[in-house]
GROMACS .gro file of C-alpha atoms in nm:
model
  225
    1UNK     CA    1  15.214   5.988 -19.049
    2UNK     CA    2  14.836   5.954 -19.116
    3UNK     CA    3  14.586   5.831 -18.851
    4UNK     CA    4  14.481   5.454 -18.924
    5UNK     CA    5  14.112   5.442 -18.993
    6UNK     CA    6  13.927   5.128 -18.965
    7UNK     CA    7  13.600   5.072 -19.215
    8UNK     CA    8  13.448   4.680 -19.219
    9UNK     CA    9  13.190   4.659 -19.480
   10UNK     CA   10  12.871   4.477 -19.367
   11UNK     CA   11  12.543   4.296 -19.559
   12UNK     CA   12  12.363   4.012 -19.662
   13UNK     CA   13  12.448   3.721 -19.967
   14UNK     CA   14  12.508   3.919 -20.262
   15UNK     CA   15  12.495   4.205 -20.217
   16UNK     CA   16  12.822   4.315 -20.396
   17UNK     CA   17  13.061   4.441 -20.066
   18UNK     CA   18  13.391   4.287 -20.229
   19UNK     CA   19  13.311   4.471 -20.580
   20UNK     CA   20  13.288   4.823 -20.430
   21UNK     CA   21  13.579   4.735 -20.149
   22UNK     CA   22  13.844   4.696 -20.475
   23UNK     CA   23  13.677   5.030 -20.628
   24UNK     CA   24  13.745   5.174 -20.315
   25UNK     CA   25  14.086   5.082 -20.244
   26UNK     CA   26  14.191   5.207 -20.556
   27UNK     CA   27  14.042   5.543 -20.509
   28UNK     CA   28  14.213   5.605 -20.176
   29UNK     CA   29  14.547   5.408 -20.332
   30UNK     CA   30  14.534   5.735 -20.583
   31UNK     CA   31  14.460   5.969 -20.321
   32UNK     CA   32  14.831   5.783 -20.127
   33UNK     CA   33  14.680   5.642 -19.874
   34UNK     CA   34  14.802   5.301 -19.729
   35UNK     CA   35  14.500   5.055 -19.768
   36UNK     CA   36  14.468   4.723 -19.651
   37UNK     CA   37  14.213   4.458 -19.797
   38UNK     CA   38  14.110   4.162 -19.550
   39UNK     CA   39  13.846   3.978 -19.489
   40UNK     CA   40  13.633   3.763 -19.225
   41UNK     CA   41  13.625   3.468 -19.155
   42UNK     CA   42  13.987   3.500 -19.306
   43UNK     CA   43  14.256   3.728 -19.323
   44UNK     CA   44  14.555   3.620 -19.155
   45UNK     CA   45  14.726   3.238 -19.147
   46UNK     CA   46  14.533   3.206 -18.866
   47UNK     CA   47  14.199   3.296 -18.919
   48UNK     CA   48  14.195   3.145 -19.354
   49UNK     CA   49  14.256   2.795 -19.138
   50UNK     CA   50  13.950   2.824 -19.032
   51UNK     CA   51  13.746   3.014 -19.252
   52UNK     CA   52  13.743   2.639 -19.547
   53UNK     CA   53  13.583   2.501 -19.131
   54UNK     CA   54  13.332   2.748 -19.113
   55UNK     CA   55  13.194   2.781 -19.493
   56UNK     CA   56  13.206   2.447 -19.562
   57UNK     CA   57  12.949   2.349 -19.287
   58UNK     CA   58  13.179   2.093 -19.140
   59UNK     CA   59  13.069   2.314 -18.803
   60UNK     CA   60  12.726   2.314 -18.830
   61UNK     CA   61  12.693   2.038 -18.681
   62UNK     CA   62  12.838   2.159 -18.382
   63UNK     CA   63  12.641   2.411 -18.364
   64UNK     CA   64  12.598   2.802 -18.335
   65UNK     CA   65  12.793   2.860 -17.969
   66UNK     CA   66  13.061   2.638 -18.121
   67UNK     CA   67  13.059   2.846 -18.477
   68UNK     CA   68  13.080   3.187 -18.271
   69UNK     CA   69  13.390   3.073 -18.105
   70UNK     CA   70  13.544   2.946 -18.355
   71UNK     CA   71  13.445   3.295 -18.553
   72UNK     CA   72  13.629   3.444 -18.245
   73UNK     CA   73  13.918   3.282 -18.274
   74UNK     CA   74  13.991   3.367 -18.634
   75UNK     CA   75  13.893   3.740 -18.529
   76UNK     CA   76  14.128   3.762 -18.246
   77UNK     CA   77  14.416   3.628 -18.478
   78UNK     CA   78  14.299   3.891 -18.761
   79UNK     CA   79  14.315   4.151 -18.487
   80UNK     CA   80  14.598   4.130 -18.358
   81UNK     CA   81  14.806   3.962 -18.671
   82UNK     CA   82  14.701   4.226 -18.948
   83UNK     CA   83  14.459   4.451 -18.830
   84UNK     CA   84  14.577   4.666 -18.530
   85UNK     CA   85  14.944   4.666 -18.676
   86UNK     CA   86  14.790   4.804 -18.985
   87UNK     CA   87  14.590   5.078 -18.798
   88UNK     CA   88  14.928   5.150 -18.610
   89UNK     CA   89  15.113   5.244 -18.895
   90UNK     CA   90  14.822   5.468 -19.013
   91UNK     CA   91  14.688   5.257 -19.309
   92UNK     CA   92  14.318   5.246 -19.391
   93UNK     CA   93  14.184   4.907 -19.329
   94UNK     CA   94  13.847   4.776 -19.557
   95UNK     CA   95  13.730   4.464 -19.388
   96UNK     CA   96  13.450   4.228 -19.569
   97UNK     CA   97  13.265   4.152 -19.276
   98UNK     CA   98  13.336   4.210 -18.914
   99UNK     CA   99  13.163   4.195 -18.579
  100UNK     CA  100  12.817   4.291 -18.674
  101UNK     CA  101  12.799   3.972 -18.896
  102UNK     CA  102  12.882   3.768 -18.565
  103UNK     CA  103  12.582   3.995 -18.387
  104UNK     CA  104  12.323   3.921 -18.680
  105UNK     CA  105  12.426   3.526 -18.826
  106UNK     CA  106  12.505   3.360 -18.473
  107UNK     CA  107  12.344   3.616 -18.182
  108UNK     CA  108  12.009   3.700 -18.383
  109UNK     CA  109  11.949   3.391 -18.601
  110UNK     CA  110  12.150   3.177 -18.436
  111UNK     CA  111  11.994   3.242 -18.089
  112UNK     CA  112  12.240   3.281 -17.893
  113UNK     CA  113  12.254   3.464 -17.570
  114UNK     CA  114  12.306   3.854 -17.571
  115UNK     CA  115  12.482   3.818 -17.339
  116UNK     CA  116  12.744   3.537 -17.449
  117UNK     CA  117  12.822   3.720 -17.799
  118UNK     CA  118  12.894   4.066 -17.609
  119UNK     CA  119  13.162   3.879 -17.389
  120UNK     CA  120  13.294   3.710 -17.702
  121UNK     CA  121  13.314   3.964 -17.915
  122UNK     CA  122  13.470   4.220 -17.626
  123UNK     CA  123  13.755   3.929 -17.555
  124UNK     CA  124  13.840   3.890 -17.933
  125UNK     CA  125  13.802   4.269 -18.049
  126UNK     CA  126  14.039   4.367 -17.781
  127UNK     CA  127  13.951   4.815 -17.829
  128UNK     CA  128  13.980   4.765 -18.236
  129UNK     CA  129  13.643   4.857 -18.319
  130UNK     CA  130  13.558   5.024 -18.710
  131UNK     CA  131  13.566   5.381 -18.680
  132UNK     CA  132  13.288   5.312 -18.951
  133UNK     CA  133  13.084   5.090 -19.086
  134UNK     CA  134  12.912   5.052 -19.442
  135UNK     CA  135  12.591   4.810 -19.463
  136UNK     CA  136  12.467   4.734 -19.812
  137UNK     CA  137  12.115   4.705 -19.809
  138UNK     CA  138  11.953   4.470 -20.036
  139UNK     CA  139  11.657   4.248 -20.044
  140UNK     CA  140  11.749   3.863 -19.988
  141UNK     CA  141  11.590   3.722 -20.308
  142UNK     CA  142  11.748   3.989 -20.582
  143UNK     CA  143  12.094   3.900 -20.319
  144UNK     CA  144  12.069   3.529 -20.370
  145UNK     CA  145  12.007   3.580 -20.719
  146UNK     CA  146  12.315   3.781 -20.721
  147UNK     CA  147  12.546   3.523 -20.550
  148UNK     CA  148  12.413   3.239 -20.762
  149UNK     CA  149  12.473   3.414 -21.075
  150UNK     CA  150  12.844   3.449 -20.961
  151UNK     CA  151  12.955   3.140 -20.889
  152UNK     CA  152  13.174   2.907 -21.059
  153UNK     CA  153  12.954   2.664 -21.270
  154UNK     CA  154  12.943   2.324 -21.075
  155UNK     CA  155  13.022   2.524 -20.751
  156UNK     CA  156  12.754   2.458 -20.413
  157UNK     CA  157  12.645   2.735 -20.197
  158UNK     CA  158  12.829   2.786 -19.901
  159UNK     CA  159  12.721   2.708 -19.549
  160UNK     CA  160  12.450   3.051 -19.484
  161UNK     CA  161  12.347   3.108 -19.872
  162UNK     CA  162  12.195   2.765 -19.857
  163UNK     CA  163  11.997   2.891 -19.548
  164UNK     CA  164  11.610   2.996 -19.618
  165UNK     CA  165  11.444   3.299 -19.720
  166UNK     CA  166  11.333   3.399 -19.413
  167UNK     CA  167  11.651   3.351 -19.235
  168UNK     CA  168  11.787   3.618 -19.477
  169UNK     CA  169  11.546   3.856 -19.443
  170UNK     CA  170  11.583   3.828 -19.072
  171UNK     CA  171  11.927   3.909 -19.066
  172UNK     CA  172  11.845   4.182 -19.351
  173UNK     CA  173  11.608   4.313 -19.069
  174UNK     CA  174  11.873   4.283 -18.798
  175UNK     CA  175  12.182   4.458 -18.996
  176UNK     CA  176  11.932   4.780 -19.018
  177UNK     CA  177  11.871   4.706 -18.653
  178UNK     CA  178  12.227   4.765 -18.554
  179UNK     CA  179  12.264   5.074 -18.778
  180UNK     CA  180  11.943   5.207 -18.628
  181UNK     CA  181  12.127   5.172 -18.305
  182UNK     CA  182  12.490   5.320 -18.388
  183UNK     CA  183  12.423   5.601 -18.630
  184UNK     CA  184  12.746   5.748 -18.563
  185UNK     CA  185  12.929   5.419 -18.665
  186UNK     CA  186  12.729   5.334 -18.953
  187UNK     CA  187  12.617   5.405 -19.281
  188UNK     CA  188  12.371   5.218 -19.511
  189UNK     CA  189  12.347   5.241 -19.848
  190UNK     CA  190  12.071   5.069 -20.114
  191UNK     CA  191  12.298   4.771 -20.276
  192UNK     CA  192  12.027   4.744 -20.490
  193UNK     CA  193  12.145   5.066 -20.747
  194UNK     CA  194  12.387   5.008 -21.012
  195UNK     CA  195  12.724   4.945 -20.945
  196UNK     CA  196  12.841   5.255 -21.032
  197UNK     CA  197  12.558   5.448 -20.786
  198UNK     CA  198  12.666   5.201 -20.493
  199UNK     CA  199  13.020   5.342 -20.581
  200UNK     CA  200  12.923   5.716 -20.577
  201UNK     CA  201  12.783   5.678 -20.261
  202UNK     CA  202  13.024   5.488 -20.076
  203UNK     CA  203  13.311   5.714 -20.172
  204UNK     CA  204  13.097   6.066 -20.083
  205UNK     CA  205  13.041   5.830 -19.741
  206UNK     CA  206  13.430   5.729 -19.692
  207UNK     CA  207  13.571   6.054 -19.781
  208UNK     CA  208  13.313   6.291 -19.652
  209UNK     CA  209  13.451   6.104 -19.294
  210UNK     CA  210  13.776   6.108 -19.353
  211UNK     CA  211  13.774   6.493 -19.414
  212UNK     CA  212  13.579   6.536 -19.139
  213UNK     CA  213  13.834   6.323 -18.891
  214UNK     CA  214  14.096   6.565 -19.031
  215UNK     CA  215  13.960   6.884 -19.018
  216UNK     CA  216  13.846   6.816 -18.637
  217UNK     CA  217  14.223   6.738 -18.622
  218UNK     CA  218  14.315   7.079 -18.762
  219UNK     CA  219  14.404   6.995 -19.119
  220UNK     CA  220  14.325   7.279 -19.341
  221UNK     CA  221  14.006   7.204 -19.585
  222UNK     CA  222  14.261   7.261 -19.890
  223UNK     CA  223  14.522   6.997 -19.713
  224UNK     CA  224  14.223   6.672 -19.724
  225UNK     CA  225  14.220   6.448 -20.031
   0.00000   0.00000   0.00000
């Protein structure tokens, strides 16, 4: 049985994570590998209950300590309902969104304590970490543009595309931050290219690291997808 392997895909508004996360899946779905598709806030009954909470603003109000938890508590179910049973039957899992979007929307521009979102987010993670992590770079205004151009005619923006410029290019600033930080963990790549570029790069990124997880696990080159 294959090793699970755990990739969340990170970013700001629009900048095109769920397009390349379906061209990936199907790449590794040729190549036989199990692959999961989830997403945050979402992803198990659980955690969709309260994702229509969270996007729709109806928490806002409460404001950000009270949005983190309740981010938590859809993680936690995610975790432990789909995503660590997934990993233990050796499937790849591509997540839209993890724990680094919890560090950058309610620790860095929602001010909260470092403190308070590294207990959170240790409590709800539970050891189930991304062995990787892909940020998609792209500056706020051509992002917005992006996600307006997308959505239904008639449709609002949800709860953080309606935010302002700045607070975009803060957590723009803040994403690069954390993959400053954990080099090992993440990759970024320029969101900005052509869909097609974004997609060469991501898969030389997935499957250079997934060749080089099996060949430090003894695999012969000629035995790697």
């Amino acid at each position: 049985m294959r090793q699970g392997f755990f990739i969340s895909f990170e970013g700001g508004e629009g900048a095109g994570k769920s397009t390349q996360i379906e061209r990936l899946a199907s790449k590794l779905r040729a190549k036989k590998y199990d692959v999961v598709v989830t997403r945050e806030p979402g992803g198990s009954s659980g955690a969709e209950a309260v994702r229509h909470v969270i996007l729709s603003g109806a928490a806002e109000a409460l404001g950000p300590r009270m949005e983190a938890m309740l981010f938590a508590a859809a993680r936690s179910d995610h975790v432990e309902q789909l995503i660590r049973p997934a990993i233990e039957r050796g499937a790849i899992v591509l997540c839209d969104r993890f724990v680094d979007s919890s560090r950058v929307y309610q620790g860095v521009t929602g001010g909260l304590p470092p403190d308070f979102m590294e207990t959170l987010e240790k409590v709800t993670v539970n050891g189930m970490m991304p062995d990787m992590t892909i940020i998609f770079d792209i500056d706020p205004i051509e992002g917005l543009r992006r996600a307006d151009a997308r959505r239904s005619s008639g449709d609002a923006p949800d709860r953080f595309e309606k935010e302002t410029i700045e607070m975009h290019r803060q957590r723009r600033e803040a994403f690069l931050s954390i993959a400053e930080a954990e080099p090992d963990r993440c990759v970024v790549i320029d969101a900005a290219s052509s869909p097609d570029e974004v997609d060469d790069a991501v898969t030389e990124a997935v499957f250079g690291r997934l060749e080089t997880r099996a060949l430090a696990n003894g695999k012969k080159r000629e035995e790697v997808p």
